[in-house]
PDB file of C-alpha atoms in Angstrom:
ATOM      1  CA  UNK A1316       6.251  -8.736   5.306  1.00 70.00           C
ATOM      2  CA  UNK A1317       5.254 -12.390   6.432  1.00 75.00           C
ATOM      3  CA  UNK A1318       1.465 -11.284   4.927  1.00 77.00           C
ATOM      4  CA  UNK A1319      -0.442 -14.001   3.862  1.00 80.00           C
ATOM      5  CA  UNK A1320      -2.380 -13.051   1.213  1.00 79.00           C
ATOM      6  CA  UNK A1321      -5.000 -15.028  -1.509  1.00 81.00           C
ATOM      7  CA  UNK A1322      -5.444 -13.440  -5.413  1.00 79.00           C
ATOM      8  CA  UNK A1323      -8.852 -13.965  -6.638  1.00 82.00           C
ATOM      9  CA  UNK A1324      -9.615 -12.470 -10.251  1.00 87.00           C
ATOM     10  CA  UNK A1325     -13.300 -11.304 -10.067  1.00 90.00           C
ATOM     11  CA  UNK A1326     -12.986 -11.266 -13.813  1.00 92.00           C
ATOM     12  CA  UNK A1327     -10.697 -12.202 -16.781  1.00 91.00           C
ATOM     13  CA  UNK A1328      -8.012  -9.190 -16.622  1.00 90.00           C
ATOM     14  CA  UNK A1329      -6.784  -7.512 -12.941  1.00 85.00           C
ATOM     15  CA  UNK A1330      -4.195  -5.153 -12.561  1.00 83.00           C
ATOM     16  CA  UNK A1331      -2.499  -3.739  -9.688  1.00 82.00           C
ATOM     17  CA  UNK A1332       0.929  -2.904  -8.770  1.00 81.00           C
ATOM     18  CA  UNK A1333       3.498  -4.931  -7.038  1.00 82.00           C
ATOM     19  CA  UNK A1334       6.743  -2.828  -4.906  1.00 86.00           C
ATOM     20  CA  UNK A1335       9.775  -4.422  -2.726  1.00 86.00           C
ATOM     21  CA  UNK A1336      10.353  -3.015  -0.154  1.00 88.00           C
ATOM     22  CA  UNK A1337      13.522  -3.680   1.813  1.00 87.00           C
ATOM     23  CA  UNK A1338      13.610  -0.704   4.016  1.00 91.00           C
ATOM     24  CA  UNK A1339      11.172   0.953   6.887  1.00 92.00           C
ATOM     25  CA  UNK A1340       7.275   0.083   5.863  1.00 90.00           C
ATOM     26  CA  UNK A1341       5.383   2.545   3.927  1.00 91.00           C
ATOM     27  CA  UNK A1342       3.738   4.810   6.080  1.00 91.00           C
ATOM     28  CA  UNK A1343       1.803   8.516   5.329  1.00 90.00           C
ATOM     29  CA  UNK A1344       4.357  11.311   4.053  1.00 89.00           C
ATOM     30  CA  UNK A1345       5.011  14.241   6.971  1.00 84.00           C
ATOM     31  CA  UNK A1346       3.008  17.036   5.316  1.00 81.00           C
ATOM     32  CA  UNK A1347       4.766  19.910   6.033  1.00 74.00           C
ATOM     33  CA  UNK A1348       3.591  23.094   4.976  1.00 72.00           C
ATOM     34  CA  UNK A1349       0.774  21.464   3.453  1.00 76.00           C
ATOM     35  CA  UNK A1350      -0.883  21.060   6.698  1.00 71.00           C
ATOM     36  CA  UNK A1351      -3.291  18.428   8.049  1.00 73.00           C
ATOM     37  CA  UNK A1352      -5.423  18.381   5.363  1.00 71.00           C
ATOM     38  CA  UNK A1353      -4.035  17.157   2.151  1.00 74.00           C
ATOM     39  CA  UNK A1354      -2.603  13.876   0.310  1.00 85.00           C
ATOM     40  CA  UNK A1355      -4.097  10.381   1.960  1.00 88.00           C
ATOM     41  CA  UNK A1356      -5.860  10.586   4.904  1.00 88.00           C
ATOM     42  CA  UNK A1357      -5.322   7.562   7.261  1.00 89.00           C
ATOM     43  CA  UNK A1358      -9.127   7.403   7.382  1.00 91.00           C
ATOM     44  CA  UNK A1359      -9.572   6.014   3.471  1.00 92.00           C
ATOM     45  CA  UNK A1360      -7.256   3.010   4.651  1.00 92.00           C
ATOM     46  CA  UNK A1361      -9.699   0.230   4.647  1.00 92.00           C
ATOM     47  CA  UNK A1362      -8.398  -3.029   6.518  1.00 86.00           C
ATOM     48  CA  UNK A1363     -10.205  -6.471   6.148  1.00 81.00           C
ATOM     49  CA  UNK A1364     -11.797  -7.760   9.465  1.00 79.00           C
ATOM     50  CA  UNK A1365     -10.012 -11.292  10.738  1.00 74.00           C
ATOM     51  CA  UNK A1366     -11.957 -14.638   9.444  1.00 76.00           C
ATOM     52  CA  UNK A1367     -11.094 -17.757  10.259  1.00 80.00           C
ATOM     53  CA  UNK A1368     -11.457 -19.738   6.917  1.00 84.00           C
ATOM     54  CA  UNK A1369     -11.240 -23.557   7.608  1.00 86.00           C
ATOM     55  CA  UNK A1370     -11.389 -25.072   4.323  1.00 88.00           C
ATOM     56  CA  UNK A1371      -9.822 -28.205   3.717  1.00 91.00           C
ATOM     57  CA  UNK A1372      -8.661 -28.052  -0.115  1.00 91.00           C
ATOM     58  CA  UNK A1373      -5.607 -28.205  -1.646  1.00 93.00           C
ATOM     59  CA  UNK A1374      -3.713 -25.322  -1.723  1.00 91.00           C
ATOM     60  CA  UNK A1375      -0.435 -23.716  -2.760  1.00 93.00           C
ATOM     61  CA  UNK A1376       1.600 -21.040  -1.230  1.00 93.00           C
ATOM     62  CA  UNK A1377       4.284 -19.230  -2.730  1.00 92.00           C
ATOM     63  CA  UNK A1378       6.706 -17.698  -0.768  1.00 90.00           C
ATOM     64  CA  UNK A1379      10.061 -15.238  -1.079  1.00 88.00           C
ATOM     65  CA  UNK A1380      12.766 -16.297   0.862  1.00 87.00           C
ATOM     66  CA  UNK A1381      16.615 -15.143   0.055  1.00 86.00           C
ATOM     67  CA  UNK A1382      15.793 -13.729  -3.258  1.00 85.00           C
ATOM     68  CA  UNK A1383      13.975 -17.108  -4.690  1.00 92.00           C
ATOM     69  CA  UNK A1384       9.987 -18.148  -5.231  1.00 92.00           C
ATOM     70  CA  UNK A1385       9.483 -21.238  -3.334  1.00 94.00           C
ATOM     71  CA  UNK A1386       5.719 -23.178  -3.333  1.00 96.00           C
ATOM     72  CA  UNK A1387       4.795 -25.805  -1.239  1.00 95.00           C
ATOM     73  CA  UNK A1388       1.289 -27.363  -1.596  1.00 96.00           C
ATOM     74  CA  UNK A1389      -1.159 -27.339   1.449  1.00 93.00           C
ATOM     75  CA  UNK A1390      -3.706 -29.394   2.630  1.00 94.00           C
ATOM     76  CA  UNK A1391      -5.840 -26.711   4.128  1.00 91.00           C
ATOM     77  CA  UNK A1392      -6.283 -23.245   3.299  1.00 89.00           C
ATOM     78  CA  UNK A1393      -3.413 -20.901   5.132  1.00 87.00           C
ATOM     79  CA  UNK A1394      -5.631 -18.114   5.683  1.00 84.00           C
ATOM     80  CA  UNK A1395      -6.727 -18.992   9.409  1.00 77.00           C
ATOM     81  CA  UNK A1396      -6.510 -16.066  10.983  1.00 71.00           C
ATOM     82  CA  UNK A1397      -8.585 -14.879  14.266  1.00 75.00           C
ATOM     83  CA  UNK A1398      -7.195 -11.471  14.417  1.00 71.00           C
ATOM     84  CA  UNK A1399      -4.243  -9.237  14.015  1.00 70.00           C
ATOM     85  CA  UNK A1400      -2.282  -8.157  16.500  1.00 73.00           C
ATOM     86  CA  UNK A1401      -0.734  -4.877  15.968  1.00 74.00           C
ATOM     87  CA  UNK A1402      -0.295  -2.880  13.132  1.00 74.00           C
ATOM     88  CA  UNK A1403       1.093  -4.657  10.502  1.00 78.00           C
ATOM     89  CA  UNK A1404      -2.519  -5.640   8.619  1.00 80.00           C
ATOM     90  CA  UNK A1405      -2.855  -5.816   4.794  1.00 82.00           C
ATOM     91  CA  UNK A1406      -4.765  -2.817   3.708  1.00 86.00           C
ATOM     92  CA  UNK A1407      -6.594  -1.385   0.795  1.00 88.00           C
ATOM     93  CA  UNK A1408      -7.114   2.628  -0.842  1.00 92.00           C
ATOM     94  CA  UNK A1409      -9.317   3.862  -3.373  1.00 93.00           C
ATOM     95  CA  UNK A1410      -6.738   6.138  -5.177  1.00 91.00           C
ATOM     96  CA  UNK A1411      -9.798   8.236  -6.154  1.00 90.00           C
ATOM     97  CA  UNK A1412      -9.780   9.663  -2.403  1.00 90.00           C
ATOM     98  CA  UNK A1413      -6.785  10.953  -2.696  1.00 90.00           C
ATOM     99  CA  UNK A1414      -6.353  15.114  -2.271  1.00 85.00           C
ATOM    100  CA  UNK A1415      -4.669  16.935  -4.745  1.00 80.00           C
ATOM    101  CA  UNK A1416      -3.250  20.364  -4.057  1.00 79.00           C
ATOM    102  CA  UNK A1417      -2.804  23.336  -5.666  1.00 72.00           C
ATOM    103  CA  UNK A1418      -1.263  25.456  -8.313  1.00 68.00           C
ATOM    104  CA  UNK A1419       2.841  24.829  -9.125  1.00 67.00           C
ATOM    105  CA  UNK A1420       4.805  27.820 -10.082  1.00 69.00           C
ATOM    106  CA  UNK A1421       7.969  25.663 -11.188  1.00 67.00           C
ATOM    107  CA  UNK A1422       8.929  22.865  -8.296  1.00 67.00           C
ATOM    108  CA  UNK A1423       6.697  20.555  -5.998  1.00 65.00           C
ATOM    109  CA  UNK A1424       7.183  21.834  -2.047  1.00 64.00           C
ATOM    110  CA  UNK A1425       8.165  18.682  -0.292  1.00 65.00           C
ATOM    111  CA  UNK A1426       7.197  15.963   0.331  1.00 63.00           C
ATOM    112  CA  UNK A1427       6.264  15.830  -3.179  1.00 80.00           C
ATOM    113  CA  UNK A1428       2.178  16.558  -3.447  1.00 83.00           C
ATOM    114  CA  UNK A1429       2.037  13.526  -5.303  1.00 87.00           C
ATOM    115  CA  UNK A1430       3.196  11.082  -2.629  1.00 90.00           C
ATOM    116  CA  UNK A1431       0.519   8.571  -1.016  1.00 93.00           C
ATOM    117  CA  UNK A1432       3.267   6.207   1.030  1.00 94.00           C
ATOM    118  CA  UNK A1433       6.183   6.782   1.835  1.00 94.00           C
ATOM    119  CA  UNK A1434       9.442   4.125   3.013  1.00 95.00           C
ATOM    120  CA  UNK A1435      11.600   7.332   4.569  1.00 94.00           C
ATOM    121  CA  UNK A1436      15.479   6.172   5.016  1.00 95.00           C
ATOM    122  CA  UNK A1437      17.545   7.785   7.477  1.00 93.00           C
ATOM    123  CA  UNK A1438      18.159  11.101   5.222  1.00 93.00           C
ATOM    124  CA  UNK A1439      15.910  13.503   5.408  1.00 85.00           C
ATOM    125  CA  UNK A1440      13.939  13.639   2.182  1.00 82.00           C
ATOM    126  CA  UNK A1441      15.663  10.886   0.934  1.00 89.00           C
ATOM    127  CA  UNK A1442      13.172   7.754   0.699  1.00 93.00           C
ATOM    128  CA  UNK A1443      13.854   3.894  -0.395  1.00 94.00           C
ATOM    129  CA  UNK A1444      10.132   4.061  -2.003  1.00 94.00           C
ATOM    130  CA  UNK A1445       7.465   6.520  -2.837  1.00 94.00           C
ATOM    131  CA  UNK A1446       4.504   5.659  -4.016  1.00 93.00           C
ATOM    132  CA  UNK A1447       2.807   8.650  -6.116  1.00 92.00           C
ATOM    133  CA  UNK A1448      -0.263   8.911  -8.144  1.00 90.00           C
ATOM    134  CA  UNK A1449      -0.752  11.607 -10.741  1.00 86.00           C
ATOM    135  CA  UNK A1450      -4.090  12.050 -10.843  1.00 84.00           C
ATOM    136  CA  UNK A1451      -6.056  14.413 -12.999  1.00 81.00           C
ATOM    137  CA  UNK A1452      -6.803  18.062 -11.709  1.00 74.00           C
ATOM    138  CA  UNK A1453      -8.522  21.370 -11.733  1.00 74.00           C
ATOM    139  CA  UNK A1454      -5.539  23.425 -13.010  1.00 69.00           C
ATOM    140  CA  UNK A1455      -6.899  26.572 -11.519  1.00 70.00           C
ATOM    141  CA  UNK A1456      -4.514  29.559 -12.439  1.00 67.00           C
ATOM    142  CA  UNK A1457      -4.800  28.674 -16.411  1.00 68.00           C
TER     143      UNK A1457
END
């Protein structure tokens, strides 16, 4: 939310994935039984360090507002930012870090062992996002 943010394809084809989120911010799941070591650890969060970047080039931002993609052109490069204050930093996680758990006899104990963020509502065990990865694994009781 309010994240300025540049794309820069380091080659011909990216992909990635793109979520809205219009409830709390994705955070780690509670884990439960599972314990304190399992799913994403907060350490593989990698966060960019603040640069100032004055460029003057033409630029253009593109912007949500109610719903609608709005872009204005620039005569400088938005991305001028000294440092972030508080928690709300873009961030970045190699999916490949990620622990998966054990053996399933016939349902996933909660939260789901496939959850790396979470948007929780005010339900318990009800979110307004999950993001999951299914990732291969050892299957160890075959």
């Amino acid at each position: 939310r309010g994240l300025k943010f540049r794309v820069e394809l380091l080659d011909a084809q990216a992909r990635g994935y793109v979520a809205e989120n219009h409830g709390t911010p994705l955070r780690l799941p509670d884990l439960g039984p599972i314990g304190s070591n399992g799913l994403a650890n907060p350490r593989d969060f990698l966060t960019p360090v603040a640069h100032y970047e004055d460029l003057r080039q033409p630029t253009t931002l593109v912007q949500k507002f109610l719903g609608e993609l709005w872009a204005c052109e620039l005569d400088h490069s938005p991305l001028n930012v000294v440092a972030w204050h508080g928690n709300n930093v873009p961030y970045k996680y190699d999916l490949g870090r990620f622990n998966t758990l054990g053996t399933v006899s016939f349902d996933h104990p909660d939260p789901s062992i496939f959850t790396v963020l979470t948007s929780p509502t005010s339900v318990h065990g009800l979110a307004n996002l999950d993001f999951v990865i299914f990732p291969p694994r050892w299957m160890v009781a075959e």
